[in-house]
Amino acid sequence: MTANDNRRVIAVADPAALAEAAADRVLARIEANSGRVAICLTGGSSPRQLYQLLATDAYRSRIPWQRVHWFIGDERFVPADDPLNNMGMARALFLDSCAPAANIHPIPTATADPTDPDRCAALYERELQSFYGADTLDQARPLFDLVLMGVGPDGHTASLFPGDPALDETARWVVGVPRANVEPFVPRVTLTLPILASCREMLFEIAGAEKHAILTRLLARENLPATCARSTGETVWLLDRDALPEDFGGR
Ligand code: 6PG
């Protein structure tokens, strides 16, 4: 599968504007598909405001919850009720109060062998393949309508860390990552690049002065995981003013 080389950069004023722009894009992707919709969420702190917004009446009342399915692009290998659990955060902020339980698809860290993230990865791979209805991807029929992404200080995205063999995976859909490169230092489970790429839109949310240094490197197209993550459809980088490099037009 070839990923599309174009990425669109959209700069907004601050984290509140960023969450609103992201929520509008989530809605637009849902509205563009009159059938079953699949959205792949992300962890970390960046999507918190977006998730809170989706639970507010302005958005909640416009989402056809019965036909939208929610997945997660990577997970910390901790139990579902651990505060570090990515899907746990999304559930607490909007899914549990808005979405039917059957439409929430967490990475099953609890049911898998607690010492083996790869076993957990294999279970989630099967769940994704059964949802998709095939075990190979067809570029004309993307797995996800929307994939949300964040960026870490080392340029990682999902749980794909610089130099990790998981970055080169082309066969498996989901893999275990025994060692994280940044906090929290717990093993991870992550979707691989070709699977994350199988979407109509990949949407990065990057905000705050602490993202300024890594964003400067990414915009210069340094070879880092977040630069390699692209959709086969549209790739959008939603940035706020504090994260932008000084010489970025429109700052
Ligand atoms: C995770 C994430 C990870 C995250 C980035 C950005 O499990 O930590 O999915 O890829 O998106 O590290 O994290 P922040 O949003 O907290 O900066």
mmCIF file of C-alpha atoms and ligand atoms in Angstrom:
data_model
loop_
_atom_site.group_PDB
_atom_site.id
_atom_site.type_symbol
_atom_site.label_atom_id
_atom_site.label_comp_id
_atom_site.label_asym_id
_atom_site.label_seq_id
_atom_site.Cartn_x
_atom_site.Cartn_y
_atom_site.Cartn_z
ATOM 1 C CA MET A 1 0.000 0.000 0.000
ATOM 2 C CA THR A 2 1.412 3.383 -0.908
ATOM 3 C CA ALA A 3 0.778 6.311 1.345
ATOM 4 C CA ASN A 4 -0.035 9.684 -0.078
ATOM 5 C CA ASP A 5 2.947 12.031 0.185
ATOM 6 C CA ASN A 6 0.929 15.205 0.641
ATOM 7 C CA ARG A 7 0.176 16.598 4.017
ATOM 8 C CA ARG A 8 -1.965 19.602 4.664
ATOM 9 C CA VAL A 9 -0.982 21.920 7.496
ATOM 10 C CA ILE A 10 -3.689 23.932 9.231
ATOM 11 C CA ALA A 11 -2.642 26.396 11.933
ATOM 12 C CA VAL A 12 -5.111 27.697 14.516
ATOM 13 C CA ALA A 13 -4.768 30.074 17.461
ATOM 14 C CA ASP A 14 -4.755 27.851 20.533
ATOM 15 C CA PRO A 15 -5.703 24.429 21.973
ATOM 16 C CA ALA A 16 -9.394 25.374 22.238
ATOM 17 C CA ALA A 17 -9.560 26.322 18.556
ATOM 18 C CA LEU A 18 -7.635 23.176 17.726
ATOM 19 C CA ALA A 19 -10.097 20.937 19.561
ATOM 20 C CA GLU A 20 -12.997 22.647 17.810
ATOM 21 C CA ALA A 21 -11.402 22.277 14.378
ATOM 22 C CA ALA A 22 -10.692 18.602 15.124
ATOM 23 C CA ALA A 23 -14.264 17.979 16.317
ATOM 24 C CA ASP A 24 -15.608 19.581 13.136
ATOM 25 C CA ARG A 25 -13.417 17.272 11.066
ATOM 26 C CA VAL A 26 -14.639 14.228 13.036
ATOM 27 C CA LEU A 27 -18.228 15.285 12.280
ATOM 28 C CA ALA A 28 -17.482 15.912 8.616
ATOM 29 C CA ARG A 29 -15.946 12.444 8.238
ATOM 30 C CA ILE A 30 -18.967 10.853 9.900
ATOM 31 C CA GLU A 31 -21.358 12.829 7.693
ATOM 32 C CA ALA A 32 -19.446 11.833 4.550
ATOM 33 C CA ASN A 33 -20.214 8.147 5.152
ATOM 34 C CA SER A 34 -23.847 7.100 5.335
ATOM 35 C CA GLY A 35 -22.947 3.541 6.352
ATOM 36 C CA ARG A 36 -20.871 2.094 9.167
ATOM 37 C CA VAL A 37 -18.155 4.543 10.273
ATOM 38 C CA ALA A 38 -14.812 3.560 11.874
ATOM 39 C CA ILE A 39 -12.740 6.072 13.830
ATOM 40 C CA CYS A 40 -9.340 5.275 15.297
ATOM 41 C CA LEU A 41 -8.612 7.342 18.408
ATOM 42 C CA THR A 42 -5.273 8.246 19.945
ATOM 43 C CA GLY A 43 -3.927 8.517 23.483
ATOM 44 C CA GLY A 44 -1.763 11.067 25.234
ATOM 45 C CA SER A 45 -3.014 14.405 26.483
ATOM 46 C CA SER A 46 -3.466 16.152 23.102
ATOM 47 C CA PRO A 47 -6.949 14.763 22.293
ATOM 48 C CA ARG A 48 -8.455 15.401 25.753
ATOM 49 C CA GLN A 49 -10.213 18.621 24.776
ATOM 50 C CA LEU A 50 -11.517 17.085 21.575
ATOM 51 C CA TYR A 51 -12.965 14.130 23.478
ATOM 52 C CA GLN A 52 -14.606 16.473 25.989
ATOM 53 C CA LEU A 53 -16.087 18.489 23.147
ATOM 54 C CA LEU A 54 -17.591 15.414 21.459
ATOM 55 C CA ALA A 55 -19.574 14.760 24.654
ATOM 56 C CA THR A 56 -21.114 18.251 24.654
ATOM 57 C CA ASP A 57 -24.593 18.601 23.258
ATOM 58 C CA ALA A 58 -23.444 20.628 20.240
ATOM 59 C CA TYR A 59 -21.545 17.604 18.900
ATOM 60 C CA ARG A 60 -23.147 14.705 20.715
ATOM 61 C CA SER A 61 -26.567 15.449 19.217
ATOM 62 C CA ARG A 62 -25.151 15.425 15.677
ATOM 63 C CA ILE A 63 -23.305 12.099 15.859
ATOM 64 C CA PRO A 64 -25.275 8.989 14.770
ATOM 65 C CA TRP A 65 -23.743 6.933 17.598
ATOM 66 C CA GLN A 66 -25.367 3.631 16.569
ATOM 67 C CA ARG A 67 -23.360 3.437 13.372
ATOM 68 C CA VAL A 68 -20.006 4.818 14.523
ATOM 69 C CA HIS A 69 -17.313 2.430 15.786
ATOM 70 C CA TRP A 70 -14.355 3.586 17.889
ATOM 71 C CA PHE A 71 -10.931 1.939 17.849
ATOM 72 C CA ILE A 72 -7.574 3.004 19.334
ATOM 73 C CA GLY A 73 -4.280 3.332 17.444
ATOM 74 C CA ASP A 74 -2.027 2.358 20.338
ATOM 75 C CA GLU A 75 -2.297 1.336 23.939
ATOM 76 C CA ARG A 76 -0.138 1.316 27.005
ATOM 77 C CA PHE A 77 0.067 -2.324 28.136
ATOM 78 C CA VAL A 78 -1.780 -1.749 31.404
ATOM 79 C CA PRO A 79 -5.240 -2.863 32.570
ATOM 80 C CA ALA A 80 -8.296 -1.076 31.185
ATOM 81 C CA ASP A 81 -8.951 0.738 34.466
ATOM 82 C CA ASP A 82 -5.373 1.988 34.891
ATOM 83 C CA PRO A 83 -5.194 5.807 34.594
ATOM 84 C CA LEU A 84 -2.520 5.355 31.910
ATOM 85 C CA ASN A 85 -4.857 3.370 29.633
ATOM 86 C CA ASN A 86 -5.537 5.345 26.439
ATOM 87 C CA MET A 87 -8.963 3.885 25.691
ATOM 88 C CA GLY A 88 -9.804 4.321 29.382
ATOM 89 C CA MET A 89 -9.309 8.071 28.956
ATOM 90 C CA ALA A 90 -11.515 8.192 25.840
ATOM 91 C CA ARG A 91 -14.187 6.115 27.594
ATOM 92 C CA ALA A 92 -14.199 8.394 30.621
ATOM 93 C CA LEU A 93 -14.290 11.591 28.570
ATOM 94 C CA PHE A 94 -16.972 10.670 26.028
ATOM 95 C CA LEU A 95 -17.401 7.083 24.890
ATOM 96 C CA ASP A 96 -19.028 5.566 27.963
ATOM 97 C CA SER A 97 -21.604 8.334 28.123
ATOM 98 C CA CYS A 98 -22.320 8.512 24.374
ATOM 99 C CA ALA A 99 -21.465 5.353 22.412
ATOM 100 C CA PRO A 100 -23.111 1.896 22.529
ATOM 101 C CA ALA A 101 -20.759 -0.497 24.364
ATOM 102 C CA ALA A 102 -20.645 -2.815 21.334
ATOM 103 C CA ASN A 103 -19.199 0.015 19.223
ATOM 104 C CA ILE A 104 -16.196 0.564 21.518
ATOM 105 C CA HIS A 105 -13.197 -1.552 20.496
ATOM 106 C CA PRO A 106 -10.405 -1.343 23.087
ATOM 107 C CA ILE A 107 -7.083 -3.160 22.742
ATOM 108 C CA PRO A 108 -7.709 -6.119 25.095
ATOM 109 C CA THR A 109 -4.862 -5.643 27.566
ATOM 110 C CA ALA A 110 -6.796 -7.430 30.309
ATOM 111 C CA THR A 111 -7.770 -10.574 28.429
ATOM 112 C CA ALA A 112 -4.322 -11.163 26.964
ATOM 113 C CA ASP A 113 -1.315 -12.663 28.759
ATOM 114 C CA PRO A 114 -0.158 -9.801 31.012
ATOM 115 C CA THR A 115 3.470 -10.569 30.168
ATOM 116 C CA ASP A 116 3.057 -10.655 26.399
ATOM 117 C CA PRO A 117 2.060 -7.523 24.445
ATOM 118 C CA ASP A 118 2.459 -9.462 21.185
ATOM 119 C CA ARG A 119 -0.316 -11.855 22.141
ATOM 120 C CA CYS A 120 -2.552 -8.884 22.882
ATOM 121 C CA ALA A 121 -1.577 -7.371 19.521
ATOM 122 C CA ALA A 122 -2.599 -10.586 17.737
ATOM 123 C CA LEU A 123 -6.030 -10.488 19.393
ATOM 124 C CA TYR A 124 -6.625 -6.898 18.298
ATOM 125 C CA GLU A 125 -5.397 -7.692 14.797
ATOM 126 C CA ARG A 126 -8.060 -10.399 14.576
ATOM 127 C CA GLU A 127 -10.716 -7.989 15.835
ATOM 128 C CA LEU A 128 -9.752 -5.400 13.206
ATOM 129 C CA GLN A 129 -9.726 -8.016 10.440
ATOM 130 C CA SER A 130 -13.111 -9.349 11.452
ATOM 131 C CA PHE A 131 -14.544 -5.807 11.500
ATOM 132 C CA TYR A 132 -13.022 -5.136 8.075
ATOM 133 C CA GLY A 133 -14.149 -8.502 6.716
ATOM 134 C CA ALA A 134 -10.767 -9.471 5.246
ATOM 135 C CA ASP A 135 -7.189 -10.014 6.347
ATOM 136 C CA THR A 136 -5.639 -7.953 3.591
ATOM 137 C CA LEU A 137 -6.401 -4.316 2.965
ATOM 138 C CA ASP A 138 -7.871 -3.042 -0.268
ATOM 139 C CA GLN A 139 -6.710 0.489 -0.999
ATOM 140 C CA ALA A 140 -10.102 1.287 -2.538
ATOM 141 C CA ARG A 141 -11.831 0.411 0.744
ATOM 142 C CA PRO A 142 -9.986 1.996 3.691
ATOM 143 C CA LEU A 143 -10.311 0.405 7.118
ATOM 144 C CA PHE A 144 -10.928 3.701 8.920
ATOM 145 C CA ASP A 145 -12.791 6.861 8.019
ATOM 146 C CA LEU A 146 -10.540 8.851 10.343
ATOM 147 C CA VAL A 147 -7.334 8.121 12.272
ATOM 148 C CA LEU A 148 -6.360 10.568 15.025
ATOM 149 C CA MET A 149 -2.671 10.930 15.858
ATOM 150 C CA GLY A 150 -0.396 12.779 18.278
ATOM 151 C CA VAL A 151 3.337 13.402 18.290
ATOM 152 C CA GLY A 152 5.776 12.770 21.145
ATOM 153 C CA PRO A 153 8.925 14.796 21.947
ATOM 154 C CA ASP A 154 11.108 12.204 20.155
ATOM 155 C CA GLY A 155 8.956 12.262 16.989
ATOM 156 C CA HIS A 156 7.072 9.073 17.819
ATOM 157 C CA THR A 157 3.469 8.662 16.863
ATOM 158 C CA ALA A 158 1.034 5.991 18.073
ATOM 159 C CA SER A 159 3.595 3.736 19.836
ATOM 160 C CA LEU A 160 5.983 3.753 16.890
ATOM 161 C CA PHE A 161 9.287 4.981 18.314
ATOM 162 C CA PRO A 162 12.383 6.120 16.368
ATOM 163 C CA GLY A 163 14.559 3.154 15.396
ATOM 164 C CA ASP A 164 12.045 0.525 16.535
ATOM 165 C CA PRO A 165 11.612 -2.497 14.214
ATOM 166 C CA ALA A 166 7.820 -2.021 14.478
ATOM 167 C CA LEU A 167 8.235 0.885 12.056
ATOM 168 C CA ASP A 168 9.219 -1.475 9.237
ATOM 169 C CA GLU A 169 6.420 -3.956 9.819
ATOM 170 C CA THR A 170 4.446 -4.570 6.653
ATOM 171 C CA ALA A 171 2.688 -7.872 7.375
ATOM 172 C CA ARG A 172 1.230 -7.593 10.865
ATOM 173 C CA TRP A 173 -1.574 -5.116 11.544
ATOM 174 C CA VAL A 174 -0.791 -4.729 15.248
ATOM 175 C CA VAL A 175 2.445 -5.397 17.146
ATOM 176 C CA GLY A 176 3.716 -5.433 20.716
ATOM 177 C CA VAL A 177 6.400 -2.897 21.614
ATOM 178 C CA PRO A 178 8.369 -4.183 24.621
ATOM 179 C CA ARG A 179 10.052 -0.852 25.436
ATOM 180 C CA ALA A 180 8.725 2.683 25.177
ATOM 181 C CA ASN A 181 11.176 5.440 24.302
ATOM 182 C CA VAL A 182 9.470 8.049 26.475
ATOM 183 C CA GLU A 183 7.255 8.093 29.555
ATOM 184 C CA PRO A 184 5.237 6.224 30.555
ATOM 185 C CA PHE A 185 7.817 3.435 30.357
ATOM 186 C CA VAL A 186 5.380 0.557 30.032
ATOM 187 C CA PRO A 187 5.254 -1.866 27.090
ATOM 188 C CA ARG A 188 2.909 -0.778 24.315
ATOM 189 C CA VAL A 189 0.703 -2.282 21.635
ATOM 190 C CA THR A 190 0.449 -0.358 18.391
ATOM 191 C CA LEU A 191 -1.145 -0.481 14.985
ATOM 192 C CA THR A 192 1.499 -0.534 12.263
ATOM 193 C CA LEU A 193 2.039 2.159 9.617
ATOM 194 C CA PRO A 194 0.212 0.437 6.710
ATOM 195 C CA ILE A 195 -2.856 -0.150 8.883
ATOM 196 C CA LEU A 196 -2.919 3.397 10.236
ATOM 197 C CA ALA A 197 -2.518 4.585 6.645
ATOM 198 C CA SER A 198 -5.680 2.764 5.586
ATOM 199 C CA CYS A 199 -8.017 5.672 6.215
ATOM 200 C CA ARG A 200 -9.804 8.448 4.397
ATOM 201 C CA GLU A 201 -8.137 10.985 6.687
ATOM 202 C CA MET A 202 -5.280 10.944 9.191
ATOM 203 C CA LEU A 203 -5.517 13.896 11.548
ATOM 204 C CA PHE A 204 -2.616 14.975 13.775
ATOM 205 C CA GLU A 205 -3.243 17.306 16.694
ATOM 206 C CA ILE A 206 -0.082 19.124 17.839
ATOM 207 C CA ALA A 207 -0.273 22.003 20.305
ATOM 208 C CA GLY A 208 1.788 23.888 22.860
ATOM 209 C CA ALA A 209 5.284 25.315 23.217
ATOM 210 C CA GLU A 210 6.589 21.922 24.371
ATOM 211 C CA LYS A 211 5.922 20.612 20.832
ATOM 212 C CA HIS A 212 7.783 23.491 19.179
ATOM 213 C CA ALA A 213 11.196 21.762 18.919
ATOM 214 C CA ILE A 214 9.915 18.470 17.537
ATOM 215 C CA LEU A 215 7.482 20.174 15.173
ATOM 216 C CA THR A 216 10.350 22.210 13.691
ATOM 217 C CA ARG A 217 12.148 18.927 12.911
ATOM 218 C CA LEU A 218 9.017 17.293 11.513
ATOM 219 C CA LEU A 219 8.128 20.211 9.268
ATOM 220 C CA ALA A 220 11.699 19.977 7.899
ATOM 221 C CA ARG A 221 10.727 16.390 6.983
ATOM 222 C CA GLU A 222 13.336 14.770 9.203
ATOM 223 C CA ASN A 223 13.019 11.000 9.009
ATOM 224 C CA LEU A 224 11.021 10.295 12.167
ATOM 225 C CA PRO A 225 7.998 8.055 12.792
ATOM 226 C CA ALA A 226 5.524 10.940 12.678
ATOM 227 C CA THR A 227 6.877 11.998 9.282
ATOM 228 C CA CYS A 228 6.404 8.463 7.956
ATOM 229 C CA ALA A 229 2.804 8.203 9.107
ATOM 230 C CA ARG A 230 0.580 9.136 6.171
ATOM 231 C CA SER A 231 -2.894 8.326 5.028
ATOM 232 C CA THR A 232 -3.577 6.757 1.658
ATOM 233 C CA GLY A 233 -6.230 9.497 1.532
ATOM 234 C CA GLU A 234 -5.818 12.882 3.195
ATOM 235 C CA THR A 235 -3.207 13.707 5.867
ATOM 236 C CA VAL A 236 -3.909 16.813 7.949
ATOM 237 C CA TRP A 237 -1.667 18.394 10.578
ATOM 238 C CA LEU A 238 -3.647 20.608 12.904
ATOM 239 C CA LEU A 239 -1.239 22.871 14.816
ATOM 240 C CA ASP A 240 -1.542 25.729 17.249
ATOM 241 C CA ARG A 241 0.485 28.933 17.286
ATOM 242 C CA ASP A 242 2.655 28.001 20.274
ATOM 243 C CA ALA A 243 3.830 24.797 18.590
ATOM 244 C CA LEU A 244 4.790 26.468 15.303
ATOM 245 C CA PRO A 245 8.393 27.326 14.376
ATOM 246 C CA GLU A 246 9.138 31.087 14.244
ATOM 247 C CA ASP A 247 9.699 31.090 10.494
ATOM 248 C CA PHE A 248 6.444 29.312 9.700
ATOM 249 C CA GLY A 249 4.252 31.462 7.396
ATOM 250 C CA GLY A 250 0.888 32.185 8.961
ATOM 251 C CA ARG A 251 2.240 32.041 12.509
HETATM 252 C C1 6PG B 1 0.529 7.366 23.821
HETATM 253 C C2 6PG B 1 0.122 7.980 22.530
HETATM 254 C C3 6PG B 1 1.246 8.761 21.896
HETATM 255 C C4 6PG B 1 0.843 10.222 22.010
HETATM 256 C C5 6PG B 1 2.029 11.146 21.882
HETATM 257 C C6 6PG B 1 1.648 12.570 22.190
HETATM 258 O O1 6PG B 1 0.073 6.288 24.124
HETATM 259 O O2 6PG B 1 1.273 8.035 24.553
HETATM 260 O O3 6PG B 1 -0.806 7.458 21.766
HETATM 261 O O4 6PG B 1 1.577 8.471 20.589
HETATM 262 O O5 6PG B 1 -0.104 10.545 21.047
HETATM 263 O O6 6PG B 1 3.032 10.736 22.790
HETATM 264 O O7 6PG B 1 1.304 12.624 23.543
HETATM 265 P P1 6PG B 1 0.731 13.944 24.190
HETATM 266 O O8 6PG B 1 -0.552 14.196 23.516
HETATM 267 O O9 6PG B 1 0.552 13.597 25.635
HETATM 268 O O10 6PG B 1 1.738 15.002 23.965
#
